[in-house]
Coordinates of C-alpha atoms in Angstrom, one line a residue:
Chain Y
M1 CA 0.0 0.0 0.0
S2 CA 2.7 2.4 0.9
S3 CA 4.7 1.8 -2.2
T4 CA 1.5 2.5 -4.2
K5 CA 1.0 5.7 -2.4
R6 CA 4.6 6.7 -3.2
R7 CA 4.1 6.1 -6.9
N8 CA 1.0 8.2 -6.9
T9 CA 2.9 11.1 -5.3
N10 CA 5.7 11.0 -7.8
A11 CA 3.6 10.4 -10.8
P12 CA 2.6 14.1 -11.4
L13 CA 6.2 15.2 -11.0
L14 CA 7.4 12.6 -13.5
V15 CA 4.7 13.7 -16.0
A16 CA 5.6 17.3 -15.5
G17 CA 9.3 16.6 -16.0
I18 CA 8.7 14.7 -19.2
S19 CA 6.4 17.4 -20.5
L20 CA 9.1 20.0 -19.7
V21 CA 11.8 18.1 -21.6
V22 CA 9.5 17.5 -24.5
F23 CA 8.5 21.2 -24.6
L24 CA 12.0 22.6 -24.4
G25 CA 13.2 20.0 -27.0
S26 CA 10.4 21.0 -29.3
A27 CA 11.0 24.7 -28.8
Y28 CA 14.6 24.3 -29.5
H29 CA 14.0 22.2 -32.6
F30 CA 11.4 24.6 -34.1
S31 CA 13.4 27.6 -33.2
R32 CA 16.1 26.3 -35.5
L33 CA 13.6 26.2 -38.4
P34 CA 12.8 29.2 -40.5
L35 CA 9.3 30.6 -40.1
C36 CA 6.8 28.8 -42.3
A37 CA 3.6 30.3 -43.6
N38 CA 2.8 27.4 -45.9
T39 CA 2.5 24.8 -43.2
F40 CA 1.6 21.9 -45.6
T41 CA 4.3 22.6 -48.2
C42 CA 7.2 23.7 -46.2
T43 CA 9.7 21.5 -47.9
R44 CA 13.4 22.1 -47.8
P45 CA 14.6 23.2 -50.3
L46 CA 11.6 25.0 -51.7
E47 CA 10.9 23.7 -55.2
E48 CA 9.3 24.6 -58.4
Q49 CA 6.0 22.8 -59.0
I50 CA 3.9 23.2 -62.2
D51 CA 0.6 21.4 -61.9
N52 CA -1.9 22.1 -64.7
Q53 CA -4.4 19.4 -63.5
S54 CA -5.4 20.2 -59.9
A55 CA -7.9 22.8 -58.7
G56 CA -7.0 25.1 -55.8
M57 CA -8.9 26.1 -52.7
F58 CA -9.1 29.4 -50.9
L59 CA -11.5 30.6 -48.3
G60 CA -13.5 27.6 -48.9
Q61 CA -13.9 28.3 -52.6
T62 CA -12.6 26.2 -55.4
V63 CA -10.4 28.2 -57.7
I64 CA -8.9 27.1 -61.1
P65 CA -5.2 28.0 -61.4
P66 CA -3.9 29.4 -64.6
K67 CA -2.4 26.9 -66.9
I68 CA 1.4 27.3 -67.4
D69 CA 3.1 26.3 -70.6
L70 CA 6.8 27.0 -70.4
L71 CA 7.4 26.1 -74.0
T72 CA 4.9 28.7 -75.3
E73 CA 6.2 31.3 -72.9
S74 CA 9.8 30.9 -74.0
K75 CA 8.6 31.9 -77.5
D76 CA 6.5 34.8 -76.5
P77 CA 7.4 37.7 -78.7
T78 CA 5.8 40.2 -76.3
F79 CA 8.1 39.2 -73.5
T80 CA 9.8 42.2 -71.9
V81 CA 11.7 43.0 -68.9
L82 CA 10.9 46.0 -66.7
G83 CA 13.1 48.8 -67.7
D84 CA 14.9 46.5 -70.1
S85 CA 18.5 47.7 -70.5
T86 CA 17.6 51.3 -70.1
Y87 CA 18.4 51.5 -66.4
E88 CA 21.6 50.8 -64.7
G89 CA 22.6 50.5 -61.0
E90 CA 21.6 48.5 -58.0
K91 CA 18.1 47.0 -57.8
H92 CA 16.0 47.2 -54.7
I93 CA 12.5 46.2 -53.8
Y94 CA 10.7 47.9 -50.9
V95 CA 7.4 46.6 -49.5
D96 CA 5.4 49.2 -47.5
L97 CA 3.0 47.4 -45.2
S98 CA 1.1 50.4 -44.0
A99 CA 0.3 51.6 -47.5
Q100 CA 0.1 48.0 -48.9
K101 CA 2.4 49.0 -51.8
L102 CA 5.5 47.6 -53.5
Y103 CA 8.2 49.7 -55.0
A104 CA 11.0 48.7 -57.2
F105 CA 14.1 50.9 -57.9
Q106 CA 17.1 50.5 -60.1
G107 CA 19.9 53.0 -59.4
G108 CA 17.4 55.3 -57.7
T109 CA 15.1 55.2 -60.7
P110 CA 11.6 54.0 -59.9
I111 CA 10.8 51.0 -62.0
M112 CA 7.5 49.8 -60.4
E113 CA 4.9 51.1 -57.9
T114 CA 1.9 48.9 -57.3
L115 CA -0.6 47.7 -54.7
I116 CA 0.0 44.4 -52.9
S117 CA -1.6 42.3 -50.3
S118 CA 0.5 41.3 -47.3
G119 CA -0.2 39.1 -44.3
L120 CA -3.6 39.1 -42.7
W121 CA -3.8 35.6 -41.2
G122 CA -0.1 35.5 -40.7
R123 CA 2.4 38.3 -40.4
T124 CA 4.8 39.3 -43.2
P125 CA 8.2 39.4 -41.7
I126 CA 9.7 42.9 -41.4
G127 CA 13.4 43.3 -42.2
N128 CA 16.1 43.4 -44.9
F129 CA 16.3 40.3 -47.1
N130 CA 17.6 39.2 -50.5
I131 CA 15.8 37.1 -53.0
Q132 CA 16.8 33.5 -52.2
S133 CA 15.2 31.6 -55.0
K134 CA 12.9 32.2 -58.0
F135 CA 10.4 29.7 -59.3
R136 CA 8.0 30.1 -62.3
A137 CA 5.4 28.5 -60.1
T138 CA 5.1 26.5 -56.9
R139 CA 2.4 25.1 -54.7
M140 CA 1.4 26.7 -51.4
A141 CA -0.8 25.2 -48.8
G142 CA -1.5 25.8 -45.1
G143 CA -3.9 27.5 -42.7
R144 CA -6.6 25.7 -40.7
G145 CA -10.4 25.6 -40.9
S146 CA -11.9 28.5 -42.8
D147 CA -8.5 30.0 -43.4
A148 CA -7.1 26.7 -45.0
Y149 CA -5.7 27.1 -48.5
D150 CA -4.2 24.9 -51.1
L151 CA -3.0 26.6 -54.2
P152 CA -1.2 24.9 -57.1
N153 CA 0.7 27.0 -59.7
V154 CA 1.3 30.0 -57.6
P155 CA 3.0 32.0 -60.3
H156 CA 6.3 34.0 -60.4
T157 CA 7.4 33.2 -56.8
M158 CA 10.4 34.8 -55.3
F159 CA 11.2 33.6 -51.8
F160 CA 13.1 36.1 -49.6
Y161 CA 12.9 34.7 -46.2
G162 CA 12.2 31.0 -45.5
D163 CA 9.0 30.3 -47.5
F164 CA 7.8 34.0 -47.4
G165 CA 7.9 35.3 -50.9
L166 CA 6.6 37.7 -53.5
H167 CA 4.3 36.1 -56.0
G168 CA 1.3 36.5 -58.1
A169 CA -2.2 35.8 -56.8
Y170 CA -4.8 34.4 -59.1
W171 CA -7.4 33.6 -56.4
H172 CA -8.3 37.1 -55.3
N173 CA -8.2 40.7 -56.5
N174 CA -8.2 42.7 -53.3
F175 CA -4.8 44.4 -53.5
G176 CA -4.2 47.4 -51.3
H177 CA -5.6 45.3 -48.4
P178 CA -3.9 42.5 -46.3
M179 CA -5.1 39.2 -47.7
S180 CA -2.3 36.7 -47.3
H181 CA -0.8 34.2 -44.8
G182 CA 2.4 36.2 -44.8
C183 CA 3.6 36.3 -48.4
V184 CA 3.4 39.4 -50.5
N185 CA 0.6 38.9 -53.0
M186 CA 0.7 40.8 -56.3
R187 CA -1.4 41.2 -59.3
L188 CA -0.4 38.5 -61.9
I189 CA 1.1 41.0 -64.4
D190 CA 3.0 42.9 -61.7
A191 CA 4.4 39.7 -60.3
R192 CA 5.4 38.6 -63.8
D193 CA 7.1 41.9 -64.6
L194 CA 8.9 42.0 -61.2
F195 CA 10.0 38.4 -61.6
N196 CA 11.5 39.0 -65.0
W197 CA 13.4 42.1 -63.7
A198 CA 14.6 40.9 -60.3
D199 CA 17.7 38.8 -59.8
G200 CA 18.0 35.6 -58.0
P201 CA 21.3 34.7 -56.3
T202 CA 24.3 33.6 -58.2
A203 CA 27.6 32.1 -57.0
S204 CA 29.2 35.5 -56.7
R205 CA 26.2 37.7 -55.8
S206 CA 23.2 37.8 -53.6
G207 CA 19.7 38.1 -55.0
T208 CA 18.0 41.5 -55.3
P209 CA 17.5 43.1 -51.9
V210 CA 14.0 43.1 -50.5
S211 CA 13.2 45.5 -47.6
V212 CA 9.9 45.0 -45.9
C213 CA 9.0 48.2 -44.0
D214 CA 6.3 49.3 -41.6
S215 CA 6.2 52.4 -43.8
F216 CA 8.2 53.7 -46.7
T217 CA 9.0 57.0 -48.3
S218 CA 10.4 57.2 -51.8
P219 CA 13.2 56.7 -52.7
D220 CA 14.8 54.9 -49.8
I221 CA 13.4 55.7 -46.3
C222 CA 12.3 52.5 -44.9
I223 CA 10.9 52.6 -41.3
Q224 CA 11.2 49.2 -39.5
Q225 CA 10.1 49.0 -35.9
K226 CA 11.2 45.5 -35.1
P227 CA 13.0 44.0 -38.0
I228 CA 13.8 40.3 -37.7
K229 CA 16.8 40.6 -40.0
Chain D
M1 CA -32.4 135.5 -112.9
N2 CA -35.8 136.2 -111.7
K3 CA -37.0 135.8 -108.1
K4 CA -38.8 132.6 -108.8
A5 CA -35.7 130.9 -110.3
L6 CA -33.6 132.2 -107.4
L7 CA -36.1 130.8 -104.9
V8 CA -36.0 127.3 -106.6
L9 CA -32.2 127.4 -106.6
V10 CA -32.1 128.3 -102.9
L11 CA -34.4 125.4 -102.1
I12 CA -32.4 123.0 -104.1
I13 CA -29.2 124.1 -102.3
F14 CA -30.9 123.9 -98.9
T15 CA -32.3 120.5 -99.7
L16 CA -28.9 119.2 -100.8
L17 CA -27.3 120.6 -97.7
S18 CA -29.9 119.1 -95.4
V19 CA -29.5 115.7 -97.0
S20 CA -25.7 115.9 -96.8
A21 CA -25.8 117.1 -93.2
G22 CA -28.2 114.3 -92.3
F23 CA -26.0 111.7 -94.0
F24 CA -22.8 112.9 -92.4
L25 CA -24.1 113.7 -89.0
G26 CA -26.0 110.5 -88.7
K27 CA -23.0 108.4 -89.4
S28 CA -20.8 107.7 -86.5
Y29 CA -17.1 107.3 -86.8
P30 CA -15.1 105.2 -84.4
T31 CA -12.8 107.2 -82.2
E32 CA -11.0 104.1 -81.1
I33 CA -10.5 100.5 -82.4
T34 CA -13.0 98.1 -80.8
P35 CA -13.4 94.5 -81.7
T36 CA -16.5 93.9 -83.7
D37 CA -16.5 90.1 -83.1
S38 CA -15.9 88.2 -79.8
P39 CA -13.1 85.6 -80.1
P40 CA -14.1 82.0 -80.8
P41 CA -14.7 80.0 -77.6
P42 CA -11.7 77.7 -76.6
P43 CA -12.1 74.2 -77.9
P44 CA -13.5 71.8 -75.3
P45 CA -10.8 69.9 -73.4
P46 CA -10.1 66.5 -74.9
P47 CA -11.8 63.5 -73.3
Q48 CA -10.0 62.1 -70.3
V49 CA -9.2 58.4 -70.9
T50 CA -8.4 56.0 -68.0
S51 CA -8.2 52.3 -67.9
Q52 CA -7.6 49.4 -65.6
S53 CA -6.2 46.1 -66.5
S54 CA -7.4 42.8 -65.2
S55 CA -4.9 41.0 -63.0
D56 CA -3.7 38.7 -65.8
G57 CA -3.5 41.6 -68.3
T58 CA -5.8 40.0 -70.8
R59 CA -8.7 42.5 -70.4
Q60 CA -9.0 46.3 -70.1
L61 CA -11.8 48.4 -68.8
I62 CA -11.7 51.9 -70.2
M63 CA -13.4 55.0 -69.0
T64 CA -13.8 58.1 -71.2
A65 CA -14.8 61.3 -69.5
T66 CA -16.1 64.1 -71.7
L67 CA -16.8 67.6 -70.5
N68 CA -20.1 68.9 -71.9
S69 CA -20.9 72.5 -72.7
D70 CA -23.2 72.7 -69.7
G71 CA -20.5 71.7 -67.3
T72 CA -21.7 68.1 -66.9
H73 CA -19.5 65.1 -67.7
T74 CA -20.4 62.1 -69.7
Y75 CA -18.6 58.9 -68.6
T76 CA -18.5 56.1 -71.2
F77 CA -17.2 52.7 -70.3
S78 CA -16.0 50.0 -72.6
T79 CA -13.9 46.8 -72.4
T80 CA -11.4 45.3 -74.7
D81 CA -8.9 42.4 -74.9
D82 CA -5.1 42.8 -74.6
S83 CA -4.9 43.2 -78.4
H84 CA -7.5 46.0 -78.4
Q85 CA -9.3 44.2 -81.2
D86 CA -12.5 43.4 -79.3
K87 CA -13.7 46.7 -77.9
Q88 CA -17.2 46.5 -76.5
F89 CA -19.4 49.4 -75.2
V90 CA -20.7 48.8 -71.7
F91 CA -22.3 51.8 -70.1
T92 CA -22.6 55.6 -70.2
K93 CA -23.8 58.1 -67.7
T94 CA -23.8 61.9 -67.5
L95 CA -23.2 63.4 -64.1
D96 CA -23.2 67.0 -62.8
Q97 CA -20.1 68.7 -61.5
T98 CA -20.5 67.3 -58.0
Q99 CA -20.2 63.7 -59.0
T100 CA -17.5 61.6 -60.7
M101 CA -17.1 58.1 -61.8
A102 CA -14.0 55.9 -61.4
I103 CA -12.5 52.5 -62.1
P104 CA -10.9 51.0 -59.0
F105 CA -7.6 49.1 -59.0
N106 CA -9.5 45.9 -58.1
S107 CA -12.2 46.4 -60.6
W108 CA -12.0 43.0 -62.3
S109 CA -12.9 39.7 -60.7
P110 CA -10.0 37.2 -60.7
D111 CA -11.5 35.2 -63.5
N112 CA -12.4 38.4 -65.4
K113 CA -16.1 37.4 -65.5
Y114 CA -17.3 40.5 -63.6
F115 CA -16.0 44.0 -63.0
F116 CA -17.3 46.9 -61.0
I117 CA -17.1 50.7 -61.4
L118 CA -17.7 53.5 -58.8
E119 CA -19.9 56.5 -58.7
Q120 CA -18.6 59.1 -56.2
T121 CA -19.6 62.3 -54.6
A122 CA -16.9 64.3 -52.8
G123 CA -14.6 61.3 -53.0
K124 CA -17.1 59.0 -51.3
D125 CA -18.4 56.0 -53.1
T126 CA -22.2 56.4 -53.6
A127 CA -22.8 53.5 -56.0
T128 CA -20.8 50.4 -56.9
L129 CA -22.0 49.2 -60.2
V130 CA -21.3 45.5 -61.0
F131 CA -21.3 44.3 -64.6
P132 CA -20.9 40.8 -66.2
S133 CA -18.0 41.3 -68.6
S134 CA -19.8 39.0 -71.1
G135 CA -22.5 41.7 -71.6
V136 CA -25.2 39.0 -70.9
P137 CA -27.5 40.5 -68.2
F138 CA -27.9 39.0 -64.8
S139 CA -30.7 36.4 -64.3
T140 CA -32.8 39.2 -62.9
G141 CA -32.6 40.8 -66.4
E142 CA -30.6 43.7 -65.2
K143 CA -27.5 44.8 -67.1
Y144 CA -25.8 45.8 -63.9
L145 CA -26.3 45.7 -60.2
D146 CA -25.6 48.3 -57.5
A147 CA -23.7 46.4 -54.8
S148 CA -24.2 49.3 -52.3
D149 CA -27.9 49.4 -52.9
I150 CA -28.2 45.6 -52.6
F151 CA -26.3 45.6 -49.3
T152 CA -28.3 48.5 -47.9
K153 CA -31.6 46.7 -48.6
K154 CA -30.4 43.6 -46.8
G155 CA -30.6 45.5 -43.5
T156 CA -27.5 44.2 -41.8
G157 CA -27.4 47.0 -39.3
H158 CA -24.2 48.3 -40.8
R159 CA -23.7 51.0 -43.4
F160 CA -22.0 50.3 -46.7
D161 CA -18.6 52.0 -46.8
Q162 CA -16.6 50.6 -49.6
A163 CA -16.3 47.6 -51.9
T164 CA -12.5 46.9 -51.6
G165 CA -12.2 44.2 -54.3
W166 CA -12.8 40.5 -54.8
A167 CA -12.2 37.8 -52.3
S168 CA -12.7 35.2 -55.0
N169 CA -14.1 34.9 -58.4
S170 CA -17.7 35.7 -57.2
L171 CA -17.2 37.3 -53.8
I172 CA -17.1 41.1 -53.5
L173 CA -15.5 42.3 -50.3
I174 CA -17.5 45.1 -48.5
N175 CA -16.3 47.1 -45.6
T176 CA -18.8 48.9 -43.4
T177 CA -19.2 51.4 -40.7
S178 CA -21.4 51.1 -37.6
D179 CA -24.1 53.6 -36.6
S180 CA -21.5 55.1 -34.2
G181 CA -19.2 55.8 -37.1
T182 CA -16.6 53.2 -36.2
K183 CA -15.4 50.6 -38.5
G184 CA -17.9 47.8 -38.8
P185 CA -17.5 44.2 -39.9
S186 CA -16.6 43.1 -43.4
Y187 CA -19.1 41.3 -45.6
W188 CA -19.1 39.2 -48.8
L189 CA -21.6 39.9 -51.5
E190 CA -21.9 36.8 -53.5
L191 CA -22.7 36.7 -57.2
P192 CA -25.0 35.9 -58.8
S193 CA -27.0 34.8 -55.7
L194 CA -26.7 38.3 -54.1
A195 CA -26.3 36.7 -50.7
V196 CA -24.6 38.8 -48.1
I197 CA -22.4 37.0 -45.7
R198 CA -20.9 38.6 -42.6
L199 CA -17.2 37.8 -42.0
S200 CA -15.2 37.3 -38.8
T201 CA -12.2 38.9 -40.4
T202 CA -12.2 42.6 -41.0
F203 CA -10.4 43.7 -44.3

C-alpha cells in the first residue's frame, strides 16, 4: 500500500518533468527552423511545381489555377523585362506594409509602384532580405479551418525569407488590403514583370535586396520598428 | 435771274445741304478700335481616358470622361482584350459637377467574368455598379447591379462603406461602418445569388 502511495505522489512530478523536456526540446527544434507560412508545403529546399491538373482552394472556394506552358512562354514575342536595359545600377525592392504597396528601384530610378496584399492571417516578416530563389510556379498550402488554402501553380514566386515570398495571386483581387498568410501577393502582371526584372542569387552575388518596411517614403526611407533581420 | 428761279435754286441748295448734313451727321465714326466680333470659344478639353487592366493583363476596362458645354461630364465605359481588337461598349452616364465616376484598381474579378465601377460624390463611393463582362444581363434581367444598394436593402445594421475588391471569383468584399461611425465588420456579396455573408475577419 505504501509503495502504491509513493508512486502516486511522484507520478505528477514525473509527467511534468517529461512534459518540460518535450516542450524545451520542441521549442529548440522549431526555433532552428525558418518561419513557415505554408504549413503543408514547407519542404526544404523549396521547389518549383507546375501542376496544370489540380484545382485550388481558398476561403472555402474552389479556384482554377492558370495553366502554365513553359514552351509557349519561351517563344512569347511580347516578353519584356521591366526597364529592359535602359536603367543601370543596384536593384532594390521595398514593401510598404502600411500603404500595402510595393516599389522597385534601379539605381534610384523608380521601376514599379503597385498595390500588394501582405499578411492578414499570418504576419509578413519585417526586415532586410535578399531574393533567395525564383520559381516560375510552386504550390502553397496551409492554414486551418476556414482559413485553409491549397493553391497549385502560384506564379512567379520569389522567396526572400524561408518560405515567405513575393508572388502572383490568381485567387483574389483585393490588392491594397492585407489578404495573405504572410507572403506578399501581387497582381499577376505585376508579379510577372517583377520576376523578370529581379535577380536571384548567383555564386558570386546575392539576389535583389527586398526590404519589408512598416512604412516607406520614396526613394529609400524604410521605417522598420522590429526588423527580424 | 428772276426771283422765282432764285427761290428754286435756294431750295435745291438747302435740300442738298440738309440731305448731306443728315448723311454725315447720322453716321458715327469710331474714335478708337473696338473689336466687332468676340473671339471664338476655346475648344473643349479632350476627353480624359483612364483604364484598368485585369490581374492577368488580358482584359482592359476603359473609361472616357467628356466635358459637356453645360458643365456636366459624360462617362463612357468599354472593355477590350489585350490586343484592343474586341472593344465593346458597356455603359454611359452623365453626371453633374459634384459627381464623378472611377475605375478602382481591383475592378476585375480574378476570373475576369465581372467588374465593378464607382460613382462618387466628394470622393465618397455612392454607387458600386457591378457588370458581367460578357454583356449578358444578370438572371434578374438587369444589365448591372448596384452592390451598395443591394447591401443596404439587406438591413444588416451596418452602413456600406466601400467595396474593396474581390475575395474570390464571385465574392465582392465590402467594408462597413457602424451607426456610431466606427469601422464595422466586413461582408461578402456573393454573385450571382446576391447573398450577403458577414465575416469574422475585417479587411
